[in-house]
XYZ file of C-alpha atoms in Angstrom:
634
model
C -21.477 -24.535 2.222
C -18.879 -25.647 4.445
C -16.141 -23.754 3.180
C -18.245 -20.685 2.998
C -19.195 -21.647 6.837
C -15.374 -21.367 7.832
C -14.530 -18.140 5.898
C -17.997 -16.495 8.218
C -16.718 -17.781 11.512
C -13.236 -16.344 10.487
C -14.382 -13.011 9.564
C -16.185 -13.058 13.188
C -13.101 -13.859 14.864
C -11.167 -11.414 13.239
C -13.777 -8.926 13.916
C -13.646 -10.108 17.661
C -9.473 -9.699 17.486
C -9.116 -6.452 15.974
C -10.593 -4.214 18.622
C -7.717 -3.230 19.821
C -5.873 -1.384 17.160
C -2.036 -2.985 18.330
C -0.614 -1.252 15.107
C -1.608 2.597 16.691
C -0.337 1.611 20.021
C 3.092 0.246 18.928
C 3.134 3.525 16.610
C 3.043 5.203 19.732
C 5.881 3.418 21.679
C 7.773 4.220 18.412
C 7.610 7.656 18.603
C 8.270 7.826 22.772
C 11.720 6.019 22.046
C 12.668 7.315 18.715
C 11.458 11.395 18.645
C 9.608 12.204 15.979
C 12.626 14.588 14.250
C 15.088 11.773 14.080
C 15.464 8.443 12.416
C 14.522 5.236 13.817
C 17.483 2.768 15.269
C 20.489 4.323 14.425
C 20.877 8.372 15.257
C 23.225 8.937 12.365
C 22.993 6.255 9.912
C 20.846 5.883 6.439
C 19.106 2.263 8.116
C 17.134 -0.001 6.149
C 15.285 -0.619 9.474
C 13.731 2.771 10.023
C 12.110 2.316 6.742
C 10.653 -0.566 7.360
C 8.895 1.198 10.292
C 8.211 4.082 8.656
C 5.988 1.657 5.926
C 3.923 0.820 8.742
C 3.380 4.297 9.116
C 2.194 4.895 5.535
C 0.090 2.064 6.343
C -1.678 3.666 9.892
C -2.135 7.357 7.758
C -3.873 5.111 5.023
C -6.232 3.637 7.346
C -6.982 6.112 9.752
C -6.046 9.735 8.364
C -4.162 10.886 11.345
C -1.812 13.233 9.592
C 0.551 12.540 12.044
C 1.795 9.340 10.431
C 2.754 11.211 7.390
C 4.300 13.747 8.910
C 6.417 11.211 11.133
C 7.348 9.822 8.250
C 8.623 13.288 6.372
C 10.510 14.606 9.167
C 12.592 11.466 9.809
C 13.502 11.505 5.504
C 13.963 14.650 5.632
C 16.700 14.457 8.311
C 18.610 12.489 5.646
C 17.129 14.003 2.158
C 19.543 17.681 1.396
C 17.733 20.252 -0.688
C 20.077 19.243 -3.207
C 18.859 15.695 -3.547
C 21.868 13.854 -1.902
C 21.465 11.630 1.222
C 23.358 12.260 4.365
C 25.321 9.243 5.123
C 25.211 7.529 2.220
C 27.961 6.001 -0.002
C 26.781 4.775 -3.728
C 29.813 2.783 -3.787
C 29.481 0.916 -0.147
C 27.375 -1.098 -3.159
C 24.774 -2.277 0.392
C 21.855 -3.340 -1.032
C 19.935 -2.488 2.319
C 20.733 1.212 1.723
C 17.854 0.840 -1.227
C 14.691 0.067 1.170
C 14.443 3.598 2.608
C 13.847 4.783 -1.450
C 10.474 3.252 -1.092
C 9.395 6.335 1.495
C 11.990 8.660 -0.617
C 9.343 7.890 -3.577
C 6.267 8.107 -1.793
C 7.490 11.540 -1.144
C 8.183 13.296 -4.324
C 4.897 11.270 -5.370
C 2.864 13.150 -2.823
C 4.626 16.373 -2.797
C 6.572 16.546 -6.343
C 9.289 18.436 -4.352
C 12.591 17.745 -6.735
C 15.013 16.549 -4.471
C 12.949 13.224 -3.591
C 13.154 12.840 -7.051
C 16.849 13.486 -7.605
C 17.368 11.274 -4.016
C 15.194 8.169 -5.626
C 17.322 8.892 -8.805
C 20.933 8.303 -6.551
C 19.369 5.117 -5.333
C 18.661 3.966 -8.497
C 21.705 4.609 -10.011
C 23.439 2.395 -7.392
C 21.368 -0.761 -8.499
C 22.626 0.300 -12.564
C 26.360 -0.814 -11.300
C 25.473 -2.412 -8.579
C 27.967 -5.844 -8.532
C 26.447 -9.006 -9.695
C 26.367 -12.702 -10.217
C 27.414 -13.976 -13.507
C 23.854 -14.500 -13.675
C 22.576 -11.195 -13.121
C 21.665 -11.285 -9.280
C 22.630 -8.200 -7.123
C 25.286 -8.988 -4.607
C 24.519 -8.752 -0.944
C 26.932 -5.999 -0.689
C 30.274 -5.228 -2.629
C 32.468 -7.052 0.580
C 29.973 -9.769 0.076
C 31.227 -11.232 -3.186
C 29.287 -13.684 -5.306
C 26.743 -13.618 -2.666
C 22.778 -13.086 -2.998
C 21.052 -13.053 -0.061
C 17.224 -13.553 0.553
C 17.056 -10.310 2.932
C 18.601 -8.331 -0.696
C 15.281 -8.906 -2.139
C 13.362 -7.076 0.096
C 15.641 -4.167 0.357
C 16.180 -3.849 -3.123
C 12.976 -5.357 -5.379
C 10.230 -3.164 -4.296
C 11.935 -0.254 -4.451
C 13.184 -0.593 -8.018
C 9.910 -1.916 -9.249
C 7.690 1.063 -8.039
C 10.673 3.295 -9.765
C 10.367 1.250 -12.899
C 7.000 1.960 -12.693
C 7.064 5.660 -12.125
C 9.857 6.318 -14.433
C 8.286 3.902 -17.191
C 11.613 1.361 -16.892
C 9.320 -1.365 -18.599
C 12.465 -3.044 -19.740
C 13.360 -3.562 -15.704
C 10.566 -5.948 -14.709
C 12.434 -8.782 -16.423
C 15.280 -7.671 -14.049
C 13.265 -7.360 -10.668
C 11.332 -10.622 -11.450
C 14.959 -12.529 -12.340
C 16.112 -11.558 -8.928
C 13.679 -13.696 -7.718
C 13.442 -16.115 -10.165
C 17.372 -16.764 -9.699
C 17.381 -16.754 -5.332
C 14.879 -19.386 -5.758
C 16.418 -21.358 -8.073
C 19.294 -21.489 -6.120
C 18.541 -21.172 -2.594
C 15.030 -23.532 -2.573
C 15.830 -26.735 -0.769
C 13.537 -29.333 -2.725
C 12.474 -31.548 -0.293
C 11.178 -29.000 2.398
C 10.603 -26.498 -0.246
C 12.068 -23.817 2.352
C 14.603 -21.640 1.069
C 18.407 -21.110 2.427
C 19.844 -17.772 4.079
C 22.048 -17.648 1.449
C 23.838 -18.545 -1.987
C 27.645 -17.905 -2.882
C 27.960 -18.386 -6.472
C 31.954 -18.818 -5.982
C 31.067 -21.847 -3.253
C 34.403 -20.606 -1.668
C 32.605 -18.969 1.577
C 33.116 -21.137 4.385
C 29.800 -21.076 5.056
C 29.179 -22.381 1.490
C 28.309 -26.119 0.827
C 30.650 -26.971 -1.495
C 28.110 -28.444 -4.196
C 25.336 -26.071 -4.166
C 26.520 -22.821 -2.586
C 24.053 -22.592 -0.084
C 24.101 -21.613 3.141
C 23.252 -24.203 5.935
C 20.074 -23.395 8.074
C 17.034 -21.588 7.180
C 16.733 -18.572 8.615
C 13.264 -17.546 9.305
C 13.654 -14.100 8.962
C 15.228 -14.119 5.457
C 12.459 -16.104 4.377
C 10.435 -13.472 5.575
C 12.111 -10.468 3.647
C 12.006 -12.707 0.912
C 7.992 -13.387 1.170
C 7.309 -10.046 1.798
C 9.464 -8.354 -0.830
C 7.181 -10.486 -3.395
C 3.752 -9.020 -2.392
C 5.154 -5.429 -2.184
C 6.728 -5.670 -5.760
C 3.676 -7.235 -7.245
C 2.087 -4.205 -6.320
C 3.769 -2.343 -9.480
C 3.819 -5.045 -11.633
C 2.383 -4.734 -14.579
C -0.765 -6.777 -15.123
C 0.006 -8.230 -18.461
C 3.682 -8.925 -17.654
C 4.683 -12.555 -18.649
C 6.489 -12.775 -15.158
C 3.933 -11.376 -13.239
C 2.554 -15.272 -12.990
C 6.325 -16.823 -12.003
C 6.301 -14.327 -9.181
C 2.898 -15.694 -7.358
C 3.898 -18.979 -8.536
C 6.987 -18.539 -6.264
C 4.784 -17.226 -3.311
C 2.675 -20.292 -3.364
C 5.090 -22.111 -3.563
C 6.846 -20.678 -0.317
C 3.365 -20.059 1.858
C 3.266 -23.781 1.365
C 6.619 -24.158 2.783
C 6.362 -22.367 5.815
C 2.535 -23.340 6.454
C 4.051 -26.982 7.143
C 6.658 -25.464 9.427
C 4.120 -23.094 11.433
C 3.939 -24.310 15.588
C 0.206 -25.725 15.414
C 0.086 -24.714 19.103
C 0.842 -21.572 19.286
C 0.858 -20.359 15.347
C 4.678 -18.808 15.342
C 7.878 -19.995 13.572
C 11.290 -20.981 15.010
C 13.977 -18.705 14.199
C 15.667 -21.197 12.635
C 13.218 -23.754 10.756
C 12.967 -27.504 10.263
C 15.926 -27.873 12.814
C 16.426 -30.960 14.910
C 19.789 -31.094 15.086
C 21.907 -30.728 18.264
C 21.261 -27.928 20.912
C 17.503 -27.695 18.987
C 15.636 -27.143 22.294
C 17.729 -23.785 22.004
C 15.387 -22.608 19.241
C 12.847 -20.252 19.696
C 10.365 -18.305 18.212
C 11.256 -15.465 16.476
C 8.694 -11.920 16.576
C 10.244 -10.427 13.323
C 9.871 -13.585 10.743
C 6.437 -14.186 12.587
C 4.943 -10.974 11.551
C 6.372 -11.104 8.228
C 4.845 -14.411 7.172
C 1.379 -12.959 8.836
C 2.068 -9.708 6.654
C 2.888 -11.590 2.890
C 0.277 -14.231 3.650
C -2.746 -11.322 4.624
C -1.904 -9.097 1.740
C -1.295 -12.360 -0.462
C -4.881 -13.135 -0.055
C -6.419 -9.902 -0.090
C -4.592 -9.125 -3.355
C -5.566 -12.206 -4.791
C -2.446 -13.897 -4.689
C -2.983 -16.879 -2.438
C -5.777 -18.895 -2.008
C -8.719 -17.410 0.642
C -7.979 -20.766 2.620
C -4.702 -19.479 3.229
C -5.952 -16.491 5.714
C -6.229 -19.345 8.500
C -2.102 -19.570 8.343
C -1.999 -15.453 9.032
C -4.854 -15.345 11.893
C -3.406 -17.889 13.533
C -0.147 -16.271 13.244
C -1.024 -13.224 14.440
C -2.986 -14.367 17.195
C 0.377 -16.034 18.369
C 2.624 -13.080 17.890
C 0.098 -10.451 20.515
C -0.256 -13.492 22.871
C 3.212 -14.333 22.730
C 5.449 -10.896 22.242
C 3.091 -7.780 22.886
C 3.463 -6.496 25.875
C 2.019 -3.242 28.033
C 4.326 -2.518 30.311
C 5.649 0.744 31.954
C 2.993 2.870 29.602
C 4.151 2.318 26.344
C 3.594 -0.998 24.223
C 6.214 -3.639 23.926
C 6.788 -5.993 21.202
C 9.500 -8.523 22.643
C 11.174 -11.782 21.158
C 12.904 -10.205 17.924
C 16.822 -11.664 17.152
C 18.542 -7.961 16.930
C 20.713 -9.420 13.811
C 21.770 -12.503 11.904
C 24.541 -12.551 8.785
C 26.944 -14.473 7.226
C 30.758 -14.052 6.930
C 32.237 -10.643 7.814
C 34.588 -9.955 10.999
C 34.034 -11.469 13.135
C 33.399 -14.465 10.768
C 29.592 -15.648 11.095
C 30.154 -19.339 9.903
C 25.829 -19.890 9.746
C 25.903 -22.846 12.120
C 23.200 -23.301 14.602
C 24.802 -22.440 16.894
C 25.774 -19.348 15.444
C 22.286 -17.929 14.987
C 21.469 -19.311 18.736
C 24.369 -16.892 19.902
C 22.680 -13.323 18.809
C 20.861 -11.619 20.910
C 17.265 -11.126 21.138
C 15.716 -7.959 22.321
C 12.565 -5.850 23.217
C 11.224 -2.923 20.596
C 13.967 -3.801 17.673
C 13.085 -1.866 14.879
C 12.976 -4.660 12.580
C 10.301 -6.324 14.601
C 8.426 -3.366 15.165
C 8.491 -2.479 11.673
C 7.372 -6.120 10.478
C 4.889 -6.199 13.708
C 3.211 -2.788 12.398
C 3.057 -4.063 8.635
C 1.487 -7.484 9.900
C -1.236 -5.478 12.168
C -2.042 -3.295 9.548
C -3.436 -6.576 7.031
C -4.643 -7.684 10.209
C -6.722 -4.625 11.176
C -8.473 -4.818 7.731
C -9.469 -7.938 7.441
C -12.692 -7.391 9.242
C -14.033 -5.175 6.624
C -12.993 -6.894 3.824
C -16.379 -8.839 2.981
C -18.392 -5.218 2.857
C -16.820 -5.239 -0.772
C -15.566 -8.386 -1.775
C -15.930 -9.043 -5.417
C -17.113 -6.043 -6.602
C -15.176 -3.615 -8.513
C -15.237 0.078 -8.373
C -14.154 2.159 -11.968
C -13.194 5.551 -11.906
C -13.543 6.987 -15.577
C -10.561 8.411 -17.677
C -12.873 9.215 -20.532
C -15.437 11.932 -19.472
C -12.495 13.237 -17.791
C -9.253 12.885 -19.433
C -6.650 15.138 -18.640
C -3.439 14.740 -19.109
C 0.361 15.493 -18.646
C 4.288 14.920 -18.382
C 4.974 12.794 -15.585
C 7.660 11.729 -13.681
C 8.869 9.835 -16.528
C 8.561 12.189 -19.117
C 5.175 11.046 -20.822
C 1.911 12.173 -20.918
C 0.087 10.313 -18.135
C -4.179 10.312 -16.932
C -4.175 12.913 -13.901
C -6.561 14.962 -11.838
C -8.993 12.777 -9.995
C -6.736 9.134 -10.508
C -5.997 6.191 -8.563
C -2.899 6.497 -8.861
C -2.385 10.457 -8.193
C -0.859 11.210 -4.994
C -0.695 14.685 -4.348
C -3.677 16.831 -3.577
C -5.710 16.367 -6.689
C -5.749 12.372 -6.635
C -8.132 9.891 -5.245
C -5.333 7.606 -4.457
C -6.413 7.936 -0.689
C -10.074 6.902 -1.754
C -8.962 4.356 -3.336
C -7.390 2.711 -0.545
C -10.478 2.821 1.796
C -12.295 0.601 -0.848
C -9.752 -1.485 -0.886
C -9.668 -1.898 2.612
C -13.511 -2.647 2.361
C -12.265 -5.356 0.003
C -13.274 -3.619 -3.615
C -10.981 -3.783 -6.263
C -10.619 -0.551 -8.154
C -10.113 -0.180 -11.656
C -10.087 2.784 -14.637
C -12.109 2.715 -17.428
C -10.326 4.823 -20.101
C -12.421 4.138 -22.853
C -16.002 5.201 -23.721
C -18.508 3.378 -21.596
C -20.094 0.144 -23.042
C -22.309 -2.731 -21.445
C -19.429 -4.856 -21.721
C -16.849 -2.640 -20.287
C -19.379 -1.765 -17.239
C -20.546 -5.454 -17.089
C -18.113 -6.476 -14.262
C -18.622 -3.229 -12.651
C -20.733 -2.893 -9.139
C -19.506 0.941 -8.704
C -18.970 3.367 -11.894
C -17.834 6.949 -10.752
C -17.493 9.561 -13.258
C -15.875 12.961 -11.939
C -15.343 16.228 -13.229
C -15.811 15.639 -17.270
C -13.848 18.069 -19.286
C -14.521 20.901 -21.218
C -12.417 22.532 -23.554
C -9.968 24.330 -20.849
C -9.375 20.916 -19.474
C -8.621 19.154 -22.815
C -8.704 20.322 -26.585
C -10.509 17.457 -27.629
C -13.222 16.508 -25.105
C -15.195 13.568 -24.573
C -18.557 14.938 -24.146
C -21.323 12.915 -22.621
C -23.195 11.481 -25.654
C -27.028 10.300 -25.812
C -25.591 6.899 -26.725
C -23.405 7.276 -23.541
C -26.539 8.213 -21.293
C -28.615 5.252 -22.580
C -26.091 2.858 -21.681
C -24.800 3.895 -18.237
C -28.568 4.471 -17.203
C -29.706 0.772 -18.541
C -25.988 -0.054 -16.986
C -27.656 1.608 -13.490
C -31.353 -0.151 -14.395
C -29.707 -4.017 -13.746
C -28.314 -2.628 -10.110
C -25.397 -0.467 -10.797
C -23.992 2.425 -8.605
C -23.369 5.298 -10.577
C -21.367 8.133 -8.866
C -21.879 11.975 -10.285
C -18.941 14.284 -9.016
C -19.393 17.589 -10.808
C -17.797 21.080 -10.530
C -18.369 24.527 -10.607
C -19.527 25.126 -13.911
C -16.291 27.344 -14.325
C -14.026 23.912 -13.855
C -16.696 21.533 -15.302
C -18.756 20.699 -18.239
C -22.197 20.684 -16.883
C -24.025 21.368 -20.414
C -23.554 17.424 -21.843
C -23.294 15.937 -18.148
C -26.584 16.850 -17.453
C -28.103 14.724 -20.028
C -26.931 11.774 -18.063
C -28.135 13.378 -14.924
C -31.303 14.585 -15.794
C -31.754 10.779 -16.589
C -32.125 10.476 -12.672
C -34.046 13.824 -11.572
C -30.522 16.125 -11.254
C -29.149 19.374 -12.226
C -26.411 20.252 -11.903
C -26.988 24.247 -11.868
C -24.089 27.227 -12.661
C -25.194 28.510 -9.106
C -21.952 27.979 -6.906
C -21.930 27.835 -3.203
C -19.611 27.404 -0.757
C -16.839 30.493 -2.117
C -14.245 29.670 0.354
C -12.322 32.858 0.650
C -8.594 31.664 1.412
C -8.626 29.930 4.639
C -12.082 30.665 5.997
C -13.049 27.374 6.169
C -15.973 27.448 8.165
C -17.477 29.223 4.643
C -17.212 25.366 3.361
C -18.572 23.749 6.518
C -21.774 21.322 5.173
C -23.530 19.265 7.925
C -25.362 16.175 6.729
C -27.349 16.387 9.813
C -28.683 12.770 11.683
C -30.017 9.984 10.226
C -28.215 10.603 6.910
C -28.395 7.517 5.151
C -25.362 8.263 3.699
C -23.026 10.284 5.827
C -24.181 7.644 8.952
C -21.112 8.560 11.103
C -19.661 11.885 9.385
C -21.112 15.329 11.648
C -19.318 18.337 9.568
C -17.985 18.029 6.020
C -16.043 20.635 4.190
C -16.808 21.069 0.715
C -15.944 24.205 -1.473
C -17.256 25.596 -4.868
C -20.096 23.421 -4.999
C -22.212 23.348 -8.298
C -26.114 23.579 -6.850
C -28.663 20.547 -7.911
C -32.270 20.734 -8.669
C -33.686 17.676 -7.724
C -36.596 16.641 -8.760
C -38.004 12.579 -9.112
C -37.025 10.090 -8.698
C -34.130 11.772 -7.488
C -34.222 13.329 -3.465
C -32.089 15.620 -1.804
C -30.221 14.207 1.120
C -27.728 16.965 2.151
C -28.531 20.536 2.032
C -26.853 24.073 2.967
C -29.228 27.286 3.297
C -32.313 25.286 1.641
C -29.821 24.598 -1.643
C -29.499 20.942 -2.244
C -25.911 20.464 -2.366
C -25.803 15.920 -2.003
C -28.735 13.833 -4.116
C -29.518 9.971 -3.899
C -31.752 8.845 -6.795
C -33.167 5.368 -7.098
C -33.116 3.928 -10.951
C -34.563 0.501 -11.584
C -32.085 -1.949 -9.297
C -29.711 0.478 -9.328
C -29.205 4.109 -7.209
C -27.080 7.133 -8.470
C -25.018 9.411 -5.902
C -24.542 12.979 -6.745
C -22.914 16.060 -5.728
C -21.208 19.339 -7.553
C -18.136 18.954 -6.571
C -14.905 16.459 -6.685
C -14.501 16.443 -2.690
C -13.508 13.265 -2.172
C -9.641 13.878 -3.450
C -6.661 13.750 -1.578
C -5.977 17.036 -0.052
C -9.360 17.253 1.574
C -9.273 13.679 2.948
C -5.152 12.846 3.575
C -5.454 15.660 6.391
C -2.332 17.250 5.067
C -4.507 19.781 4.218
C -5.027 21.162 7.670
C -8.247 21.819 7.942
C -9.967 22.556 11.950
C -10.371 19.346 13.327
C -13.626 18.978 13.298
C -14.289 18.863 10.034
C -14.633 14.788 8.941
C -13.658 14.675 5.823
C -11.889 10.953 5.980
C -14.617 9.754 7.792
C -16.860 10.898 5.102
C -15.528 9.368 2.671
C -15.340 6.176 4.782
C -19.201 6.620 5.440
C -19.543 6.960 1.438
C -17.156 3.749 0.190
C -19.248 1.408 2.291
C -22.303 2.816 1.838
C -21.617 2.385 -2.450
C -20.489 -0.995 -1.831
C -23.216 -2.212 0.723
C -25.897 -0.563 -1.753
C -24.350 -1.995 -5.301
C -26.059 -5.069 -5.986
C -24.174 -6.248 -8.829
C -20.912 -8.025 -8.696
């Protein structure tokens, strides 16, 4: 009772804190001092900073819709990214590991648009890590003049990258390679009594820097640690679940959030820029913006993914209540983030030897990109946290049975698509997906027939769109057997979702036996004929009081299949007395239902530029929580 007492008050305090959306209004200072046509930092140069930024930016179009994130994001690649595929400014054979990070928007690109040369850009990058110079081991070098060297930023700028390509590209054999990387810094770098890791490792030990027994370098740097930390929760995110190494990789997370918990300021919840110092010239130390917001960043996420322990989430709040005390600042009419070290390194010319004094000597600065970029990742895990208990522990599955299409992906091999998780371009629900996330639901795909075991850990079932013969040659029609268990499934307090068609695009025949279970129909009668881009033909209203749609004025919605509703079934949304939206109760359970997909990307990422008042985001917002506030069953 206690514990559950602490996680309530926190959730209230976070609810309190994250009124002021500091992620949009740092966004904004980024685009009054960088234009919104050119990179971020450096005017000419292919910088692993900008896409650090621009991440935060994927994060604010996730979360909010505003189309203007995206396209922030696409102009400033696109600066760099030739027709052809090549990268302006970039040199394979520099053999930087930093020049990698910016792949990471490169592939969120040619995953939303499928334009070639993001594909053929990605490709260059990842050709550079195939010859890329390494340890005897098998760890990437720093950089070709770095020799012998890994370096704990190299895992952020390289890792995630290469693991979302493995995934795409169906590398399996590379997730031994991107968890070794981090398997082998920690080995190396981890100092065993703090548990903190060093800057650096130099395999040769012939780096002055180097201790001459272990290679390391001699301070912790915070912000290392924090590329390091955070390069582990992105590249989890394309690990495969069943991966033997998947487990060594949140081992080593713990195992570092422990570290730097101890080494947090318990008054004001930041981190020193150079840790678990008290050596001479210490009360030159300071705290660092960047490395704060990137421990608040892998710690949030860590939890909410499931990484870390809930208990954990204290560390991050009181974190990021440091860093906007502390470094945000409104000043002159844009939004400041102060207290970030513009650069730390080892070796080079001039020679950076890693003493104290050393990293006391760089200079720290107001609105680096760095800071910003780890500031804007931080806020957006902080800005979510509020919502996370709408959803937590339940489980949303999308089916990949009913509907099943399939073909040739990125990688060559026929993959699920049309209405997936995963899909990014227009006909995906990957945006849906990540509003129940950020209501704390974990989504899944069910790619099997349904059963009472494989809904059992289910709280929201959707089924979308189920094939007919056009779609697939083989289709998995809804079955009697199918319709007794999803509706006894519904009975204990599931939440089945019905997304249907046109009859033209849909197999209404055998899906109606499951939704006649309920009262619905869906009918070959088609409304809402958009006629190219006449959109107010698709304009639905859901009117006030919906008990759906409770914030969500004007929807668009387009080829509709019409329902007959009859009990227990009743008609919630209508359009020229044709029910077009349906809510039936069923035992403990309710059933959602409308004739159409809708909720997929291109009508809800807002690159589909519909009139602005349409709500589209927001309705799909309105109908997440709703399905996770009304499921019953975790």
């Amino acid at each position: 009772m206690k514990k559950l007492t602490t996680i309530v008050l926190l959730f209230i305090a976070l609810q309190s804190s994250a009124q002021t959306m500091w992620s949009e209004k740092v966004a904004a200072t980024v685009d009054k001092i960088w234009p919104d046509s050119l990179p971020i930092g450096s005017r000419t140069k292919w910088s692993y900073d900008m896409g650090v930024v621009l991440k935060g930016f994927e994060s604010l179009w996730m979360r909010t819709g505003n189309v203007a994130y995206y396209n922030s994001i696409k102009n400033r690649m696109d600066y760099f990214v030739q027709n052809d595929g090549s990268i302006k400014g970039y040199e394979l054979e520099e053999y930087n590991i930093d020049h990698v990070n910016n792949g990471k928007l490169v592939l969120m690109l040619y995953r939303i648009t499928g334009a070639e040369k993001y594909k053929k850009a990605a490709m260059h990058l990842r050709d550079q890590l195939r010859t890329h110079p390494r340890t005897n081991e098998g760890g990437f070098w720093h950089k070709k003049i770095y020799t012998n060297q890994m370096w704990l930023d190299g895992l952020y700028m390289g890792a995630p990258f290469y693991a979302e390509y493995a995934m795409l590209f169906h590398e399996d054999t590379a997730f031994n390679d991107i968890a070794n990387q981090f398997i082998w810094m920690e080995k190396h770098a981890r100092d065993p009594k703090t548990g903190l890791l060093y800057h650096a490792w130099d395999e040769s030990k012939q780096q002055q820097w180097a201790n001459k027994t272990t290679g390391t370098s001699p301070h912790f740097w915070a912000r290392a640690m924090g590329w390091y930390a955070d390069a582990l929760v992105d590249a989890l995110d394309y690990f495969p679940a069943d991966h033997p190494k998947r487990k060594d990789l949140i081992a080593i997370l713990n195992r570092l959030v422990n570290a730097i918990e101890k080494q947090q300021d318990p008054s004001t919840g930041l981190w020193y820029d150079v840790m678990n110092y008290n050596g001479p010239g210490k009360e030159k130390n300071y705290f660092e913006a960047s490395a704060s917001s990137q421990f608040v960043y892998a710690v949030a996420k860590g939890v909410r993914k499931g990484y870390l322990p809930a208990a954990k989430l204290a560390i991050a709040k009181k974190g990021y209540d440091g860093i906007v005390k502390r470094f945000i600042k409104e000043e002159n009419g844009q939004t400041n983030l102060h207290g970030t070290v513009k650069v730390s390194g080892l070796g080079g010319k001039p020679y950076r030897d890693g003493s104290f004094a050393y990293y006391m000597s760089e200079d720290v600065i107001v609105n680096d990109a760095k800071g910003v970029g780890a500031f804007l990742l931080a806020a957006g895990e902080m800005e979510q946290l509020p919502t996370q208990h709408i959803g937590k522990g339940k489980t949303v599955l999308l089916d990949r049975w009913f509907n099943s299409e399939k073909k040739k992906d990125a990688g060559d091999q026929m993959s699920y698509w049309h209405y997936t998780w995963e899909e990014r371009s227009h006909s995906g629900y990957y945006t849906w997906g990540t509003i129940f996330e950020r209501y704390g639901a974990t989504i899944k795909s069910l790619d099997v027939a349904p059963t009472a075991s494989n809904l059992s850990k289910a709280s929201v079932y959707i089924i979308v769109d189920p094939d007919h013969v056009r779609d697939n040659p083989n289709p998995n029609y809804v079955t009697a057997t199918d319709v007794t268990t999803i509706s006894n499934w519904v009975k204990a307090g599931g939440v089945l979702i019905l997304l249907a068609n046109d009859s033209n695009n849909c197999d209404l025949k055998h899906f109606n036996l499951l939704a006649n279970k309920f009262g619905i129909t869906f009918t070959d009668n088609s409304l809402n004929m958009v006629k190219n881009d006449n959109y107010v033909q698709g304009e639905v209203l859901p009117g006030a009081n919906n008990p759906v749609f409770k914030t969500t004025k004007k929807m668009f919605l387009k080829e509709i299949s019409e329902l007959k509703v009859k009990a227990p079934a009743t008609t919630i949304v209508t359009k020229e007395n044709a029910a077009i939206i349906a809510v039936a109760k069923y035992g403990k359970g309710t059933v959602f239902a409308v004739g159409d997909p809708w909720i997929y990307n291109e009508y809800i990422d807002n690159r589909k530029l519909l009139p602005a008042d349409f709500e589209n985001y927001k309705a799909a917002e309105d109908l997440a929580k709703w399905l996770l506030q009304t499921a019953t069953k975790k």
